[in-house]
């Protein structure tokens, strides 16, 4: 018996941590409903999961659009018979200060990074209640605790995710639904690659930037998406039955210190 046999899991984001989580849950026996805006990544995920023998419905969804999230939940429930797990990993990472960030960008960050978690909960929780409970994991960030400069919209969304996680946890604890968040430090993924390239342009030495980012983490390296996926899988599993309303850092010690040597 595998840890997710018979479970149905919706995952947003089809690259990076979302992809690694879908792989991990599928390897554990879950049927996967994946929602992503990147059609090439969706196709690659679909091909990989199907060739591994997993049951997967990978759909092109903008997770900030209510009707698209509603339809994806409905299609997944129709195909697999219910919903037990939601992992919210989709996000955008705009750069800017309050004066350089325009209102559309601000609103888009709120809609994609936070609004999507409300939407998957709004449409997904009634389905979980029908199954007698479930688990939700939201991917936040260390930037919800202590942030860098020039990421006002992104960092604000990550703090909001911590609060939304607690709020959902309290409201649905007695319905058997556990809600937690994870807060990664730097993790090898397309978002981090963009950050690495952003500093020096498209010809940047990404691996050198990763080594520099890694040096900022007490453990001396950046993390891997699979490491985050394992933590998410634990929180989604029955082994985490007493865990709800909490955030779990996975940051190589980054936020343990005050960063002054
Ligand atoms: N990689 C890191 O260093 C790091 C650190 C802390 C937190 N995080 C968080 O981890 C999560 C996953 O990021 P990642 O590192 O895997 O990077 P990623 O860029 O691979 O993942 C983000 C995914 O969200 C998708 N997405 C963006 N807008 C969307 C939309 N409107 N609708 C549907 N999908 C959309 C992207 O296509 C992408 O697949 C994000 O919430 C990110 O903020 C990442």
Coordinates of N, CA, C and O and ligand atoms in Angstrom, one line a residue, residues 12-20 35-39 41-42 59-65 68 88-93 108 111-113 116 138-143 154 157-158 161 182-194 213 217 222-223 225 228 250, ligand 1:
X12 N -1.4 23.0 -8.4 CA -1.3 24.2 -9.4 C 0.2 24.4 -9.6 O 1.0 24.3 -8.7
X13 N 0.5 24.8 -10.9 CA 1.9 25.0 -11.3 C 2.5 23.7 -11.8 O 2.4 22.6 -11.1
X14 N 2.9 23.7 -13.1 CA 3.3 22.4 -13.7 C 4.8 22.4 -14.0 O 5.3 21.6 -14.8
X15 N 5.6 23.3 -13.3 CA 7.0 23.2 -13.4 C 7.6 23.3 -12.0 O 6.8 23.4 -11.0
X16 N 8.9 23.2 -11.8 CA 9.5 23.4 -10.5 C 8.9 22.5 -9.4 O 8.8 21.3 -9.5
X17 N 8.5 23.2 -8.3 CA 8.0 22.5 -7.1 C 6.7 21.9 -7.4 O 6.4 20.8 -6.9
X18 N 5.8 22.5 -8.2 CA 4.6 21.9 -8.6 C 4.8 20.6 -9.3 O 4.1 19.5 -9.0
X19 N 5.7 20.5 -10.3 CA 6.0 19.3 -11.1 C 6.6 18.3 -10.1 O 6.1 17.1 -10.2
X20 N 7.5 18.6 -9.3 CA 8.1 17.6 -8.4 C 7.1 17.1 -7.4 O 7.1 15.9 -7.1
X35 N -3.0 21.9 -12.8 CA -3.4 23.2 -13.4 C -2.3 24.1 -13.7 O -1.6 24.5 -12.7
X36 N -2.0 24.4 -14.9 CA -0.9 25.3 -15.2 C -1.2 26.2 -16.4 O -2.0 25.8 -17.3
X37 N -0.5 27.3 -16.5 CA -0.7 28.2 -17.6 C 0.3 28.0 -18.7 O 0.1 28.5 -19.8
X38 N 1.3 27.3 -18.4 CA 2.4 27.1 -19.4 C 2.1 25.8 -20.2 O 2.3 24.7 -19.7
X39 N 1.6 25.9 -21.4 CA 1.1 24.8 -22.2 C 2.2 23.8 -22.5 O 2.0 22.6 -22.5
X41 N 4.9 23.2 -20.7 CA 5.2 22.5 -19.4 C 4.0 21.5 -19.1 O 4.3 20.4 -18.6
X42 N 2.8 21.9 -19.4 CA 1.6 21.0 -19.2 C 1.8 19.7 -20.0 O 1.6 18.6 -19.5
X59 N -4.5 20.3 -17.1 CA -5.3 21.2 -17.8 C -4.7 22.6 -17.9 O -4.0 23.0 -17.0
X60 N -4.9 23.3 -19.0 CA -4.5 24.6 -19.2 C -5.4 25.5 -18.4 O -6.6 25.7 -18.8
X61 N -4.9 26.1 -17.3 CA -5.8 26.9 -16.4 C -5.0 28.1 -15.9 O -3.8 28.0 -15.5
X62 N -5.6 29.3 -16.0 CA -5.1 30.4 -15.4 C -5.7 30.4 -14.0 O -6.9 30.7 -13.8
X63 N -4.9 30.2 -13.0 CA -5.4 29.9 -11.6 C -6.0 31.2 -11.0 O -6.5 31.1 -9.9
X64 N -5.8 32.3 -11.7 CA -6.4 33.6 -11.1 C -7.8 33.8 -11.7 O -8.4 34.8 -11.3
X65 N -8.3 32.9 -12.5 CA -9.6 33.2 -13.2 C -10.6 32.2 -12.6 O -10.5 31.0 -12.7
X68 N -12.2 29.3 -14.6 CA -11.2 28.2 -15.0 C -10.9 27.3 -13.9 O -10.8 26.1 -14.1
X88 N -1.1 24.2 -3.7 CA -1.0 25.5 -4.4 C 0.4 25.9 -4.6 O 1.0 26.4 -3.6
X89 N 0.9 25.7 -5.8 CA 2.3 26.1 -6.0 C 2.5 27.2 -7.1 O 3.6 27.8 -7.2
X90 N 1.5 27.4 -7.9 CA 1.6 28.4 -8.9 C 1.8 29.8 -8.4 O 1.2 30.2 -7.3
X91 N 2.7 30.6 -9.0 CA 2.9 31.9 -8.6 C 3.7 32.7 -9.6 O 4.3 32.1 -10.5
X92 N 3.6 34.0 -9.5 CA 4.5 34.9 -10.3 C 5.3 35.7 -9.4 O 5.0 35.9 -8.2
X93 N 6.4 36.2 -9.9 CA 7.4 36.8 -9.1 C 7.9 38.2 -9.7 O 9.0 38.3 -10.2
X108 N -2.2 41.6 -10.2 CA -2.0 40.3 -10.8 C -1.3 39.4 -9.8 O -1.6 38.2 -9.7
X111 N -3.8 38.3 -7.4 CA -4.7 37.3 -7.9 C -4.1 35.9 -8.2 O -4.7 34.9 -7.9
X112 N -2.9 35.9 -8.7 CA -2.3 34.6 -9.0 C -1.8 34.0 -7.7 O -2.0 32.8 -7.5
X113 N -1.0 34.7 -6.9 CA -0.4 34.1 -5.8 C -1.3 33.8 -4.6 O -1.1 32.8 -3.9
X116 N -5.6 32.6 -6.1 CA -5.7 31.2 -6.6 C -5.9 30.3 -5.4 O -6.6 29.2 -5.6
X138 N -0.1 25.1 0.9 CA 0.2 26.3 0.2 C 1.7 26.6 0.1 O 2.3 26.5 1.2
X139 N 2.2 26.8 -1.0 CA 3.7 27.1 -1.1 C 3.8 28.6 -0.9 O 3.4 29.4 -1.8
X140 N 4.4 29.0 0.2 CA 4.6 30.4 0.6 C 6.1 30.7 0.2 O 6.6 30.3 -0.8
X141 N 6.8 31.3 1.1 CA 8.2 31.6 0.9 C 8.8 32.2 2.2 O 8.1 32.8 3.0
X142 N 10.2 32.1 2.3 CA 10.8 32.8 3.4 C 10.5 34.3 3.3 O 10.6 35.0 4.3
X143 N 10.2 34.7 2.1 CA 9.9 36.2 1.9 C 8.7 36.6 2.6 O 8.4 37.8 2.7
X154 N 5.5 40.6 -4.6 CA 5.7 39.1 -4.3 C 5.8 38.9 -2.8 O 5.1 38.0 -2.3
X157 N 2.5 39.0 -1.1 CA 1.6 37.8 -1.3 C 2.0 36.7 -0.4 O 1.2 35.9 0.0
X158 N 3.3 36.5 -0.2 CA 3.8 35.4 0.6 C 3.4 35.5 2.1 O 3.1 34.5 2.7
X161 N -0.2 34.6 2.3 CA -0.4 33.1 2.2 C -0.3 32.5 3.6 O -1.1 31.6 4.0
X182 N 4.2 25.8 3.3 CA 5.7 25.6 3.4 C 6.4 26.8 2.9 O 5.8 27.5 2.0
X183 N 7.5 27.2 3.5 CA 8.2 28.4 3.1 C 9.6 28.0 2.7 O 10.5 27.9 3.6
X184 N 9.8 27.9 1.4 CA 11.2 27.5 1.0 C 12.1 28.7 0.9 O 11.7 29.9 0.7
X185 N 13.4 28.4 1.1 CA 14.5 29.3 0.7 C 14.7 29.2 -0.8 O 13.8 28.8 -1.5
X186 N 15.9 29.4 -1.3 CA 16.2 29.3 -2.7 C 16.1 27.9 -3.2 O 16.9 27.0 -2.6
X187 N 15.3 27.6 -4.2 CA 15.1 26.2 -4.7 C 15.4 26.3 -6.2 O 14.8 27.1 -6.9
X188 N 16.2 25.3 -6.7 CA 16.4 25.2 -8.1 C 15.1 25.1 -8.9 O 14.4 24.1 -8.7
X189 N 14.8 26.1 -9.7 CA 13.5 26.0 -10.5 C 13.5 27.2 -11.5 O 14.3 28.0 -11.4
X190 N 12.5 27.2 -12.4 CA 12.4 28.3 -13.3 C 12.4 29.7 -12.7 O 13.0 30.6 -13.2
X191 N 11.6 29.8 -11.6 CA 11.6 31.1 -10.9 C 13.0 31.6 -10.4 O 13.4 32.7 -10.6
X192 N 13.7 30.6 -9.9 CA 15.1 31.0 -9.4 C 16.0 31.2 -10.5 O 16.9 32.1 -10.5
X193 N 15.8 30.5 -11.6 CA 16.7 30.7 -12.8 C 16.5 32.1 -13.3 O 17.4 32.8 -13.7
X194 N 15.2 32.6 -13.3 CA 14.9 33.9 -13.8 C 15.6 34.9 -12.9 O 16.2 35.9 -13.3
X213 N 23.8 32.1 -4.3 CA 22.6 32.1 -3.5 C 22.8 31.0 -2.4 O 22.4 31.2 -1.2
X217 N 22.8 30.6 2.3 CA 22.1 29.7 3.2 C 23.1 29.0 4.1 O 24.1 28.5 3.6
X222 N 21.7 25.7 -2.5 CA 20.3 25.9 -2.7 C 19.6 24.6 -2.5 O 20.2 23.5 -2.6
X223 N 18.3 24.6 -2.4 CA 17.5 23.4 -2.3 C 17.0 22.8 -3.6 O 17.1 23.5 -4.6
X225 N 13.8 21.0 -5.8 CA 12.3 20.9 -5.8 C 11.8 19.6 -5.1 O 10.8 19.6 -4.4
X228 N 11.4 19.9 -1.4 CA 10.2 20.6 -1.0 C 9.0 19.6 -1.2 O 8.1 19.5 -0.4
X250 N 11.6 25.5 4.9 CA 12.5 24.5 4.3 C 13.5 25.4 3.6 O 13.4 25.7 2.4
Ligands
LIG1 N1 12.3 28.5 -6.4 C1 12.4 29.2 -5.3 O1 13.5 29.6 -4.9 C2 11.2 29.5 -4.4 C3 11.5 30.0 -3.1 C4 10.4 30.3 -2.3 C5 9.1 30.1 -2.7 N2 8.9 29.6 -4.0 C6 7.5 29.4 -4.4 O2 7.4 28.1 -4.9 C7 6.3 28.0 -5.8 C8 6.6 27.3 -7.0 O3 7.6 28.0 -7.7 P1 8.8 27.3 -8.4 O4 10.0 27.5 -7.7 O5 8.4 25.9 -8.7 O6 8.9 28.1 -9.8 P2 8.1 27.9 -11.1 O7 8.2 29.1 -11.9 O8 8.6 26.6 -11.7 O9 6.6 27.6 -10.7 C9 5.6 28.5 -10.8 C10 4.5 27.9 -11.7 O10 3.4 28.8 -11.7 C11 2.8 28.8 -13.0 N3 1.9 29.9 -13.1 C12 2.2 31.3 -13.1 N4 1.1 32.0 -13.3 C13 0.1 31.1 -13.4 C14 -1.3 31.3 -13.6 N5 -1.9 32.5 -13.7 N6 -2.0 30.2 -13.7 C15 -1.5 28.9 -13.6 N7 -0.2 28.7 -13.4 C16 0.6 29.8 -13.3 C17 4.1 28.9 -13.9 O11 3.8 28.6 -15.2 C18 5.0 27.9 -13.2 O12 4.7 26.6 -13.7 C19 5.8 29.5 -6.0 O13 4.7 29.7 -5.1 C20 7.0 30.2 -5.5 O14 6.7 31.5 -5.1 C21 9.9 29.3 -4.8

